[in-house]
Coordinates of C-alpha atoms and ligand atoms in Angstrom, one line a residue:
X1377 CA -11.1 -9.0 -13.4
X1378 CA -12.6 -6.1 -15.0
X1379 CA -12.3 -5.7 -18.7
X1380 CA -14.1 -2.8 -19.5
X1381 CA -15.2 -1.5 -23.0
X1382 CA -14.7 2.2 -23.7
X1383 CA -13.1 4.6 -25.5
X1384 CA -9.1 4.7 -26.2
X1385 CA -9.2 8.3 -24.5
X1386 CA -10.4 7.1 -21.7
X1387 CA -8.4 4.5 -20.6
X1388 CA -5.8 6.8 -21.3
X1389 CA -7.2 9.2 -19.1
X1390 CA -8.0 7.0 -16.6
X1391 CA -5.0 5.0 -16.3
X1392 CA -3.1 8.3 -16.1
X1393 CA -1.1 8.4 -19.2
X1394 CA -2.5 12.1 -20.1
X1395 CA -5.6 13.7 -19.9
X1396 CA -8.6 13.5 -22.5
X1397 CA -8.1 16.4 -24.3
X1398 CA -4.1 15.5 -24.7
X1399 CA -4.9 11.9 -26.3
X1400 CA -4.8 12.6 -30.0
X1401 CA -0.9 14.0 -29.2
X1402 CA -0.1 10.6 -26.9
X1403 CA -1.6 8.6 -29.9
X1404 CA 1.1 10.4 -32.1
X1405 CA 3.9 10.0 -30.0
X1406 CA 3.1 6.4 -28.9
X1407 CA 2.3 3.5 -31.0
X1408 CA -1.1 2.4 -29.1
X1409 CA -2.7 -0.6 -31.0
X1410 CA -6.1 -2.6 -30.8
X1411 CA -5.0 -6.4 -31.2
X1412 CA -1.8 -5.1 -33.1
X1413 CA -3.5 -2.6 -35.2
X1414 CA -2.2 1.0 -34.6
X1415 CA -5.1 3.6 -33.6
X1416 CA -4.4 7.3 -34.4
X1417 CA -8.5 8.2 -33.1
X1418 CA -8.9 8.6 -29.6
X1419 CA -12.6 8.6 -29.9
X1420 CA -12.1 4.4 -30.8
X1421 CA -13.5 2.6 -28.8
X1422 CA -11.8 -0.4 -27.1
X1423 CA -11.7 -3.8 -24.3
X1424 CA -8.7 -2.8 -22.0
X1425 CA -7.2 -6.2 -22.1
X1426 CA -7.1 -5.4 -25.9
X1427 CA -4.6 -2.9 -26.2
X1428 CA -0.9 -2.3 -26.1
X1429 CA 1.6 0.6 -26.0
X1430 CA 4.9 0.7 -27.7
X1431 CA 4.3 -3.3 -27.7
X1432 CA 3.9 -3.9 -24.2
X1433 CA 0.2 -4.1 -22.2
X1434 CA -1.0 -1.1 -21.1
X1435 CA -1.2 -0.7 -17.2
X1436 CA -3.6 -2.7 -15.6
X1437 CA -6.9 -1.4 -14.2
X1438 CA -6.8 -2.7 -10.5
X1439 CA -3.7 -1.8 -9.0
X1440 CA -2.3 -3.4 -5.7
X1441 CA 1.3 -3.3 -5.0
X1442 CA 3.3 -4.3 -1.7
X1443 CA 5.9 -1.6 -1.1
X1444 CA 8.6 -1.7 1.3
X1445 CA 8.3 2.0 2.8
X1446 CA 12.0 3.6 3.2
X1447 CA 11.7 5.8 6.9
X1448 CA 11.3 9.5 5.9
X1449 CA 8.3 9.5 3.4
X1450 CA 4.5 10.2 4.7
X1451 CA 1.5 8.1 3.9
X1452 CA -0.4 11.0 2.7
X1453 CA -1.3 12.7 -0.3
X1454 CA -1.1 16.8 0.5
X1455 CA 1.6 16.6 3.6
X1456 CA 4.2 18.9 2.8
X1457 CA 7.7 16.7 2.6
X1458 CA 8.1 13.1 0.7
X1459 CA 5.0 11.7 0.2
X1460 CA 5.3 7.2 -0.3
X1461 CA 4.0 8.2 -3.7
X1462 CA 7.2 9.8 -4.9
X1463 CA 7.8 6.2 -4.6
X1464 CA 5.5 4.9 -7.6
X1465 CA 5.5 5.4 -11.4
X1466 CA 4.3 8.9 -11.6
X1467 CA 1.6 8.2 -13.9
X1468 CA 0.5 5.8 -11.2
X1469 CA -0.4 9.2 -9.7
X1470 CA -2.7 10.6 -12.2
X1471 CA -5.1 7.0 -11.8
X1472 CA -8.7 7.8 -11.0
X1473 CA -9.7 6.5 -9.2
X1474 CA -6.7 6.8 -7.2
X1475 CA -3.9 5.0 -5.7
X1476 CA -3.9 5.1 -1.7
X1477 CA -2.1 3.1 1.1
X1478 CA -4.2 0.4 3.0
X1479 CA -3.8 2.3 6.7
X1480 CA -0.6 4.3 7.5
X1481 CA 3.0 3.7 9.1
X1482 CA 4.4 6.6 10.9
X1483 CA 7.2 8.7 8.5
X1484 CA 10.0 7.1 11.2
X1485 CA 8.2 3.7 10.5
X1486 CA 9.6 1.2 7.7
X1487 CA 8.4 -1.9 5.9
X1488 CA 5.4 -3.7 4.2
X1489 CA 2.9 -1.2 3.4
X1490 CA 0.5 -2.0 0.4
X1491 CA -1.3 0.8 -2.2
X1492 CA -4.2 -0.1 -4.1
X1493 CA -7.1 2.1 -5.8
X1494 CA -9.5 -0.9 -5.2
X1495 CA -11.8 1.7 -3.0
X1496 CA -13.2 -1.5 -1.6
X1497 CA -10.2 -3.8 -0.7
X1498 CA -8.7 -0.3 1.0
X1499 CA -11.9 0.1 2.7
X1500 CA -12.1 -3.7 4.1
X1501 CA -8.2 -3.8 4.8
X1502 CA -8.7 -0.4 6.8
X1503 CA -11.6 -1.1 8.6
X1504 CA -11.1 -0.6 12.4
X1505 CA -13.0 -3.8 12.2
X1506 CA -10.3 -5.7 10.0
X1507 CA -8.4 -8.7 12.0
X1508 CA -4.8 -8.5 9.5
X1509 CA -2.4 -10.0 11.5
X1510 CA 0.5 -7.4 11.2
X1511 CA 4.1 -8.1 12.2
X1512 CA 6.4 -5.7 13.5
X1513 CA 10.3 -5.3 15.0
X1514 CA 11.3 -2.9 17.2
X1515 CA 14.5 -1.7 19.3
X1516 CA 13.6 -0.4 22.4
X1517 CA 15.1 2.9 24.5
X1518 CA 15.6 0.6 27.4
X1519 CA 15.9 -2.9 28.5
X1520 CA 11.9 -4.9 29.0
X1521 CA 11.0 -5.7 32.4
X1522 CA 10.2 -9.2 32.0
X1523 CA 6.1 -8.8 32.4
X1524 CA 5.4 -7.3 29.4
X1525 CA 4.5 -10.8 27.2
X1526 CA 1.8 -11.1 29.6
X1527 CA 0.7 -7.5 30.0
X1528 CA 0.3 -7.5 25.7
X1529 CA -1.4 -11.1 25.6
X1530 CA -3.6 -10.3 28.1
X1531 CA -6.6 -8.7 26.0
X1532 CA -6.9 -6.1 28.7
X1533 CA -4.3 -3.8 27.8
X1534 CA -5.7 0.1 27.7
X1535 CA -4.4 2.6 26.0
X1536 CA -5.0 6.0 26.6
X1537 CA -8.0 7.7 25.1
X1538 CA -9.3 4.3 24.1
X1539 CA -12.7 2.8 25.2
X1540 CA -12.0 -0.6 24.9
X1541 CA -9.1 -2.6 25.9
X1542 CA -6.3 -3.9 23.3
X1543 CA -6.9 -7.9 21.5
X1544 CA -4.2 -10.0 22.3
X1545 CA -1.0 -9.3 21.1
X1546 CA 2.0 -12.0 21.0
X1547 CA 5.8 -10.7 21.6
X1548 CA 8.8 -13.0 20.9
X1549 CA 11.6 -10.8 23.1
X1550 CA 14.9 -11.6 20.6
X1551 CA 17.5 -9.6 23.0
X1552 CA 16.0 -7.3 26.0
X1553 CA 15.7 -4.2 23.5
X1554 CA 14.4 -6.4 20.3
X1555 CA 11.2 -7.6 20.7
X1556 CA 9.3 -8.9 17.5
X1557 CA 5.4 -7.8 17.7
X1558 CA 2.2 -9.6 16.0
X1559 CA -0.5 -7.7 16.3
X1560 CA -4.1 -7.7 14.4
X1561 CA -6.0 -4.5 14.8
X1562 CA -4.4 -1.3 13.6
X1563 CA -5.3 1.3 16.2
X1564 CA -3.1 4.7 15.6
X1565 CA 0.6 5.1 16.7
X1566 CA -0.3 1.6 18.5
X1567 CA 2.8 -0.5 18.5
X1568 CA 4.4 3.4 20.2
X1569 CA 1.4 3.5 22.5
X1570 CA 1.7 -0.1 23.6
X1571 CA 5.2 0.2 24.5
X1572 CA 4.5 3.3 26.0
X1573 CA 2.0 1.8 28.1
X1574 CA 4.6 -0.3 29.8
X1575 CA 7.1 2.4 30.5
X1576 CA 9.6 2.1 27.5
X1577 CA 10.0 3.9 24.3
X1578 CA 10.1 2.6 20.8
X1579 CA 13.4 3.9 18.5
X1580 CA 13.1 1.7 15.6
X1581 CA 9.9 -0.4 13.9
X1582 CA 9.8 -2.0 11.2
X1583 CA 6.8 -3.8 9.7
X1584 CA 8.3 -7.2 8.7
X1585 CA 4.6 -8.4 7.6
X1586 CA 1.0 -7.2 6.7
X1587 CA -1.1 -10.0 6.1
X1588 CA 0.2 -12.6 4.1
X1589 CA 2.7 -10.0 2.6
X1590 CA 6.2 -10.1 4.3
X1591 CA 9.1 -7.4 2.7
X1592 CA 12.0 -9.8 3.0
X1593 CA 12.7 -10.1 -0.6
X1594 CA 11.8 -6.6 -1.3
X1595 CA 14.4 -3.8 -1.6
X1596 CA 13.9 -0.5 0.4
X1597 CA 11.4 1.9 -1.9
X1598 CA 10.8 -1.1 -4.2
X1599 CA 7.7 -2.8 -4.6
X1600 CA 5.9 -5.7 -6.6
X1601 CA 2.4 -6.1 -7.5
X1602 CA 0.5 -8.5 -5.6
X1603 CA -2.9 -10.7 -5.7
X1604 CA -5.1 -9.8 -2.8
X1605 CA -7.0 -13.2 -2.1
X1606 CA -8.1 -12.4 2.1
X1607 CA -8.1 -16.3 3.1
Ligands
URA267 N1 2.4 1.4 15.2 C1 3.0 2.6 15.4 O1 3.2 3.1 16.5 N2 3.5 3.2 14.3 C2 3.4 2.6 13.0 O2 3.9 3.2 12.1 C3 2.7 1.4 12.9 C4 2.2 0.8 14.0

């Protein structure tokens, strides 16, 4: 875990508290100590793990949350409407580097979505290339057929506009219009597309699981921070 060793206006700045040239103000207002000694100098210099604000740790310098998305906000940062980040401390905003979700779920969509400003973890996580096992439920417009189990665990599943055909995907039918959906790539709109494919129409998905990271416990627009160890 990084530590790192600079000056008190700077992890302010950083962490998204205020900017560098409102530090001397914050260090005013709040009481920011070194090991429990109160600094007034924003020019100190300092080891993150080292300071406090008003007695409690300042925020950490990796963040990685699991949030359990609410339908209605956008995984983006400049659409207009209600952006997931409305959803997060607002000085969360402010991090640099910043705070972005691993991939996208559609504004409709709901469930496990993780934010992170580890450029790298996003980066892996996001990859076309990356095999997390997602889970998803859906209702259906209309009742399945009966083949569509096969069609999805087929591996030979195309979808429009693609150049290769879908991996193998596994779907537990719960009643003819509930279907539960594990998938592991994260091609776009795919879970819509796939259903598409076989002549029905999603209404309702929810992600129940990304990864190792399932939303069960997690209230709608709530999230907890989370330790991203890919097994
Ligand atoms: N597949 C979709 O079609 N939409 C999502 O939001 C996620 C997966």
């Amino acid at each position: 875990m990084a530590n790192s060793y600079k000056r008190i206006d700077a992890h302010l700045s950083s962490l998204g508290y205020c900017t560098r040239s409102e530090a001397r103000k914050f260090l005013r207002i709040y009481e920011l100590c070194i090991n429990d000694k109160r600094v007034f100098d924003p020019s100190t210099k300092a080891y993150h793990d080292d300071i406090t604000i008003n007695k409690e740790p300042i925020d950490p310098e990796t963040i990685t949350v699991l949030l359990n998305k609410p339908a209605g906000f956008i995984c983006s940062h400049n659409d207009a409407g209600s952006l997931i980040y409305a959803l997060i401390p607002n000085r969360w905003n402010r991090r640099k580097p910043k705070i972005s979700t691993i991939g996208r779920l559609d504004v409709d969509t709901t469930g496990a979505i993780l934010l992170t400003d580890d450029g790298a973890l996003n980066h892996k996580l996001s990859s076309p290339k990356s095999d997390v096992l997602k889970i998803y439920e859906a209702t259906l417009a209309v009742p399945l057929k009966g083949d569509e189990e096969q069609i999805f665990a087929s591996g030979e599943l195309m979808l429009n506009g693609e150049t290769k055909p879908l991996l193998p995907a596994k779907l537990e039918v719960i009643t003819p219009t509930q279907v539960r959906l594990e998938i592991c790539e994260g091609k776009y709109h795919q879970v819509k597309r796939m259903f598409g494919a076989v002549g029905n129409r999603v209404l309702t998905l929810h992600r129940v699981k990304f990864d190792s990271f399932d939303v069960e416990d997690l209230a709608e627009g709530t999230y907890k921070f989370v330790s991203y160890e890919k097994k």
